[in-house]
Short mmCIF file of C-alpha atoms in Angstrom, two decimals:
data_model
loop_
_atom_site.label_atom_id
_atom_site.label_comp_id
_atom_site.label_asym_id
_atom_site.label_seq_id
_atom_site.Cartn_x
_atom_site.Cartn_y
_atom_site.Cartn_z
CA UNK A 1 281.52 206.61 -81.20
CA UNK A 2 283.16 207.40 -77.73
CA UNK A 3 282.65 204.58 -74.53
CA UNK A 4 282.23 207.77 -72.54
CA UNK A 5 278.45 209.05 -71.80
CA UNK A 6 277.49 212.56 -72.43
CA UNK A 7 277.11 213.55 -69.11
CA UNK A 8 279.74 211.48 -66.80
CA UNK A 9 282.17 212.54 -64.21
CA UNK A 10 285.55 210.96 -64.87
CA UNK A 11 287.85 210.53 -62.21
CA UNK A 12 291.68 210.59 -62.21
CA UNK A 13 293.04 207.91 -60.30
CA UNK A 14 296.92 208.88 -60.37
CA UNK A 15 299.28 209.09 -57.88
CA UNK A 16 302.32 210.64 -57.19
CA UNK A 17 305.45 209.41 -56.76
CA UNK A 18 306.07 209.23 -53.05
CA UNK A 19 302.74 209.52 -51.71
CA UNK A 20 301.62 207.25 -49.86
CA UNK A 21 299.26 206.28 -52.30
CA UNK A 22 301.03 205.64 -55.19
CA UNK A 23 300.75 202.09 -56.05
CA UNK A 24 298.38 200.41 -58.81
CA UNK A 25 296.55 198.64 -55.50
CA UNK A 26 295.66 202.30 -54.08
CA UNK A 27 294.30 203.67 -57.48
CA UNK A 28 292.45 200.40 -58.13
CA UNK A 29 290.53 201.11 -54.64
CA UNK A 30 290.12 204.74 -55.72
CA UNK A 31 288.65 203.91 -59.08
CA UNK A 32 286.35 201.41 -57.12
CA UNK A 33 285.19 204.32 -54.51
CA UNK A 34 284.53 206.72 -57.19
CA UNK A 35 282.59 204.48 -58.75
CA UNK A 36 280.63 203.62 -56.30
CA UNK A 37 280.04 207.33 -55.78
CA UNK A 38 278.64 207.79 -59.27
CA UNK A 39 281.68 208.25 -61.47
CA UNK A 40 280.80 207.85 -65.09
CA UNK A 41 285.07 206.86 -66.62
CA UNK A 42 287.94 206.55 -64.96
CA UNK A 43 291.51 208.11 -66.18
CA UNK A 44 295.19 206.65 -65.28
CA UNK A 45 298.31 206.50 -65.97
CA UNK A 46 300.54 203.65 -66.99
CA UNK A 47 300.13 199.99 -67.68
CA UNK A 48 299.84 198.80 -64.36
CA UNK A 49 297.50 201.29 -62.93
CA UNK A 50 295.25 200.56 -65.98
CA UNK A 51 295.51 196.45 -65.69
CA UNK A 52 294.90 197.14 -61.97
CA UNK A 53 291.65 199.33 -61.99
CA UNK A 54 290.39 197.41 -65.31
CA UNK A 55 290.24 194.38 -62.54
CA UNK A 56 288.01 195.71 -60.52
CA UNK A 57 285.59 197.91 -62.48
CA UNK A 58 283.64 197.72 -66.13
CA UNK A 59 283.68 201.51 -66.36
CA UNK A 60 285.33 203.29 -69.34
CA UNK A 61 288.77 203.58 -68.55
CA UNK A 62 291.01 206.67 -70.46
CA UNK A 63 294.15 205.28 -70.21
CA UNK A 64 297.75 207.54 -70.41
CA UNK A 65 301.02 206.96 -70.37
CA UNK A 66 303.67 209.72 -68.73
CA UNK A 67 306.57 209.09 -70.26
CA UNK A 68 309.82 211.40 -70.66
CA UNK A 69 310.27 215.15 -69.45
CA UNK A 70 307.40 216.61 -67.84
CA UNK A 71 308.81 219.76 -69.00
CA UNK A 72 307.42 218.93 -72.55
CA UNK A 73 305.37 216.55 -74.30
CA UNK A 74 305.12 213.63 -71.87
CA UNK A 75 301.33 212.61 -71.56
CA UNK A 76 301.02 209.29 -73.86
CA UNK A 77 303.88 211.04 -76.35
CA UNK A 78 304.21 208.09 -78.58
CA UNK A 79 302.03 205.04 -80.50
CA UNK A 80 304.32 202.50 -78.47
CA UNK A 81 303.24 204.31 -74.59
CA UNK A 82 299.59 203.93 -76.19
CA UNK A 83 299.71 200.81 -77.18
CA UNK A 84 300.82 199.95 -73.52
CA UNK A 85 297.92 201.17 -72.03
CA UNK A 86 295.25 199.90 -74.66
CA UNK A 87 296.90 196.43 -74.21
CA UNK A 88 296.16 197.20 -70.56
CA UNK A 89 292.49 197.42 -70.84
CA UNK A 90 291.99 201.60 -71.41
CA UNK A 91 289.06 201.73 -73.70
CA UNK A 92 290.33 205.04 -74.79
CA UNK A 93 293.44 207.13 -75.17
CA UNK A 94 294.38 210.40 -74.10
CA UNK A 95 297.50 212.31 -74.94
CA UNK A 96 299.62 215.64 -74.74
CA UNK A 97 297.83 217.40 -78.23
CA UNK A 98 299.56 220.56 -77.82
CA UNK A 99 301.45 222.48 -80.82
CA UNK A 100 305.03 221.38 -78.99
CA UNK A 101 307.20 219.41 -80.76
CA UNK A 102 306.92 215.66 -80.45
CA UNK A 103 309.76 213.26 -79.09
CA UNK A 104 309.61 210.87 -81.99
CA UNK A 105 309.52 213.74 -84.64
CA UNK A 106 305.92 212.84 -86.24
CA UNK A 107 303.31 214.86 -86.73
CA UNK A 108 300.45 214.72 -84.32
CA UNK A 109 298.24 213.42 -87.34
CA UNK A 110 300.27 210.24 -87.83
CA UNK A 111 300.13 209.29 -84.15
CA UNK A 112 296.20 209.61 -84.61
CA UNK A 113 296.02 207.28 -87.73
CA UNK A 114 298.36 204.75 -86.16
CA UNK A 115 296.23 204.69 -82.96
CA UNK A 116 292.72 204.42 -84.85
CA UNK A 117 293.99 201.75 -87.15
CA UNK A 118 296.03 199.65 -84.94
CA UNK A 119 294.59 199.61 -81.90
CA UNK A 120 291.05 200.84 -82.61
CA UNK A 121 290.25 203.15 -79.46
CA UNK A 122 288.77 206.52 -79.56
CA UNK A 123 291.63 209.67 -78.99
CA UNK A 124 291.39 212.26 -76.14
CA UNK A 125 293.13 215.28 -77.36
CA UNK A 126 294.97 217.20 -74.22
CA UNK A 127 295.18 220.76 -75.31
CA UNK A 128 296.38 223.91 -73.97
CA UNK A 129 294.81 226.52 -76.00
CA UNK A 130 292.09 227.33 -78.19
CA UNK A 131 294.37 226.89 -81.63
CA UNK A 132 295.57 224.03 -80.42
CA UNK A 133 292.29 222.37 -79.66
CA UNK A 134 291.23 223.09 -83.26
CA UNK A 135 294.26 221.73 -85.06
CA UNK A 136 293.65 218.16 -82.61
CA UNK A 137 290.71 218.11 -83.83
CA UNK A 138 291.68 218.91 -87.72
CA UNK A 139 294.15 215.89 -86.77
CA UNK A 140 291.61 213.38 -86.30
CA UNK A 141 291.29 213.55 -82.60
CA UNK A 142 287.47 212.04 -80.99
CA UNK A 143 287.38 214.13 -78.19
CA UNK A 144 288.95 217.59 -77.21
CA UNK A 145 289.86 218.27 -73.47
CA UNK A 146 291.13 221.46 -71.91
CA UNK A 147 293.58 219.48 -69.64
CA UNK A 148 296.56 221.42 -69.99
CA UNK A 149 296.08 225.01 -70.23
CA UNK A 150 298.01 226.62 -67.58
CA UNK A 151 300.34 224.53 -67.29
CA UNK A 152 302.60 224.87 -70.60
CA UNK A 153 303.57 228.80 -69.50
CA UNK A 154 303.14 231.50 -67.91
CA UNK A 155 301.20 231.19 -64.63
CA UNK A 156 298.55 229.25 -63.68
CA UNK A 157 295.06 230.26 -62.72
CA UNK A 158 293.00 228.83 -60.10
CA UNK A 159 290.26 227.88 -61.29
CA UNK A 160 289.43 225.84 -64.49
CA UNK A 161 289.71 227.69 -68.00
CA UNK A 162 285.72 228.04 -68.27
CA UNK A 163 286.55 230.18 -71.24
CA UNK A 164 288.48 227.94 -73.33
CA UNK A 165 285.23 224.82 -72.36
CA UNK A 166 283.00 227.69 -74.01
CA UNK A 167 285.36 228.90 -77.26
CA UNK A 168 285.99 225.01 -78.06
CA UNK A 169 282.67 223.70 -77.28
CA UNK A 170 281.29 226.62 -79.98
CA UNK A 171 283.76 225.25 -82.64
CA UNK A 172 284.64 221.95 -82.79
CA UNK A 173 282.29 219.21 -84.26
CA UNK A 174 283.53 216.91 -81.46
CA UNK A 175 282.75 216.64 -77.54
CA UNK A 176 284.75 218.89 -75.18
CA UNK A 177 285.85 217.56 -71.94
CA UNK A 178 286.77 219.89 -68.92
CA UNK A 179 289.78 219.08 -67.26
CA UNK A 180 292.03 221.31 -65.03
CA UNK A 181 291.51 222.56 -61.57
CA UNK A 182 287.79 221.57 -61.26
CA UNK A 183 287.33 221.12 -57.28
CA UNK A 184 283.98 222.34 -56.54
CA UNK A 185 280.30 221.35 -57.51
CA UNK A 186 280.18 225.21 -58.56
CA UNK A 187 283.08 224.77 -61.10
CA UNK A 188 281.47 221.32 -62.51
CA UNK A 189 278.49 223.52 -62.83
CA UNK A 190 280.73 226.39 -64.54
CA UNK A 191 281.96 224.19 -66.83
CA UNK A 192 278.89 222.17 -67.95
CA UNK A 193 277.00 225.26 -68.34
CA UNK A 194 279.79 226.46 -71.00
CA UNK A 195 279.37 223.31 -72.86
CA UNK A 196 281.08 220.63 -71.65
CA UNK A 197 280.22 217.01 -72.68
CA UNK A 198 282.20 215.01 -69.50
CA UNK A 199 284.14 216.78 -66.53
CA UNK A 200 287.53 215.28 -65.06
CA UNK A 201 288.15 215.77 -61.65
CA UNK A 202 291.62 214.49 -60.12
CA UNK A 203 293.40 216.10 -57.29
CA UNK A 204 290.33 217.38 -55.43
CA UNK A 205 288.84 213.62 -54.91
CA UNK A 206 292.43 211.41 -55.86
CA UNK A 207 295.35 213.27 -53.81
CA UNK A 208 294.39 213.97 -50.24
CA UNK A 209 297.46 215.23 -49.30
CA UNK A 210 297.23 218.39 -51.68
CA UNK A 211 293.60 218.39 -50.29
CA UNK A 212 294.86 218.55 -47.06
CA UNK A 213 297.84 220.92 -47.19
CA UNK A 214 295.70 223.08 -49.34
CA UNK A 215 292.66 223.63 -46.65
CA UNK A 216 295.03 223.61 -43.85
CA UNK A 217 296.65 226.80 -45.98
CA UNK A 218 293.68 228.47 -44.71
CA UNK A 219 293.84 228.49 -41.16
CA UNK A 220 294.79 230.93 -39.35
CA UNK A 221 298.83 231.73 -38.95
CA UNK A 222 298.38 231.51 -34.68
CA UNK A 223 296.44 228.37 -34.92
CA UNK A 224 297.97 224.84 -34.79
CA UNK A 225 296.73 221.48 -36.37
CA UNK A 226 298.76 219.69 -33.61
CA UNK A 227 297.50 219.48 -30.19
CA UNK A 228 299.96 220.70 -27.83
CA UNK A 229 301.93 218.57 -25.18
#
C-alpha cells in the first residue's frame, strides 16, 4: 500500500540554493499554497524542509535527501539520508534508482530491504530509463517514477519523457509516476493519458525565478522588461 492516491498531483517544494526562496519557512508556505490549490503529496528535500512542511500540512509527504555529487547518484543515495527524512515526517521515500554505481557500494536491493524493514515507508524509485525502471522494480521498489531521464546524459528534451510513462506503465506491476519537465495542463494530460498513476510538478509552480527568466526568454530581443528613465 502507497499513502499516495491514484490520481494526485504532487508538488515539489525545493529550493535552490541562493534563491530567495530557499529556506524550510518558504517551502513550508509553498507546500501549504499547493495544497490549498488541490495538491494531492508533497515532495522535498532534506530534514528540515520535511519537519517544516510536515508542520503545517497532513498531506503525504515524499521525502529526499540530496546528498553528495550531483554529478552522480545523489537523490536519497544511502539508508542513513533516508532515515533522516522518514524521522522527519516523509511518509514515503524517493531515491536516485538508476543503474550508476552507488556511494556506499551496495546493491540497490539492499538499500530497499533496509528501508522496508527498518523504517517501514513505501520506496519511490527515480529512474532514468526504461531498463532501469524494470530492474527498481525487480529490486523491490513500490512505485516507479520517470524523474530522471534526461538528465544522466546526453541532452535534455523539453518536454516530459511521455514515452518512457507509456513503456513502464505497460510493464511494471507497480504505479508509475511522471516526473520531469511537466509545466502545462496539456503535458499532465500527456502523461496521464500514457498511464500515469500521480504527476510531479516542481519548477513550473515551486521556482518562479526559472518561471520568470524562462517566459521573459520569449519576448522580443528590442523589447525591455524595465521601464525606461
Amino acid at each position: 500500500m502507497t499513502p499516495l492516491a491514484a490520481g494526485s498531483l504532487v508538488v515539489s517544494c525545493q529550493s535552490i540554493p541562493g534563491d530567495p526562496f530557499d529556506s524550510a519557512g518558504s517551502m513550508a508556505l509553498m507546500a501549504r499554497a499547493a495544497e490549498l490549490g488541490g495538491a494531492g503529496a508533497i515532495r522535498a528535500n532534506g530534514p528540515e524542509h520535511v519537519a517544516a512542511i510536515r508542520a503545517v500540512t497532513t498531506l503525504p509527504i515524499i521525502g529526499i535527501n540530496k546528498l553528495g555529487d550531483p554529478s552522480g547518484v545523489f537523490i536519497t543515495p544511502t539508508f542513513e539520508s533516508a532515515a533522516e527524512v522518514v524521522a522527519a515526517g516523509a511518509d514515503l521515500v524517493a531515491l536516485d534508482a538508476t543503474l550508476r554505481p552507488r556511494p556506499d557500494g551496495h546493491p540497490l536491493r539492499r538499500q530497499f530491504e533496509r528501508i522496508h524493514q527498518e523504517l517501514g515507508v513505501p520506496i519511490l524509485a527515480d529512474v532514468d530509463t526504461f531498463d532501469a525502471g524494470l530492474a527498481a522494480r525487480d529490486a523491490g521498489a513500490d512505485l516507479v517514477a520517470t524523474t530522471l531521464s534526461g538528465y544522466t546524459g546526453g541532452g535534455t528534451p523539453a518536454g516530459p519523457d511521455v514515452d518512457l510513462v507509456r513503456r513502464l506503465a505497460a510493464a511494471v506491476d507497480c504505479p508509475v509516476v511522471a516526473e520531469g519537465r511537466i509545466r502545462t495542463p496539456e503535458d499532465v494530460r500527456a502523461v496521464v493519458d500514457a498511464g500515469a498513476y500521480a504527476v510531479v510538478v516542481g519548477t513550473a509552480i515551486t521556482n518562479p525565478t526559472f518561471m520568470t527568466a524562462h517566459l521573459v526568454s520569449a519576448l522580443p530581443p528590442k523589447w525591455s522588461t524595465r521601464p525606461s528613465s
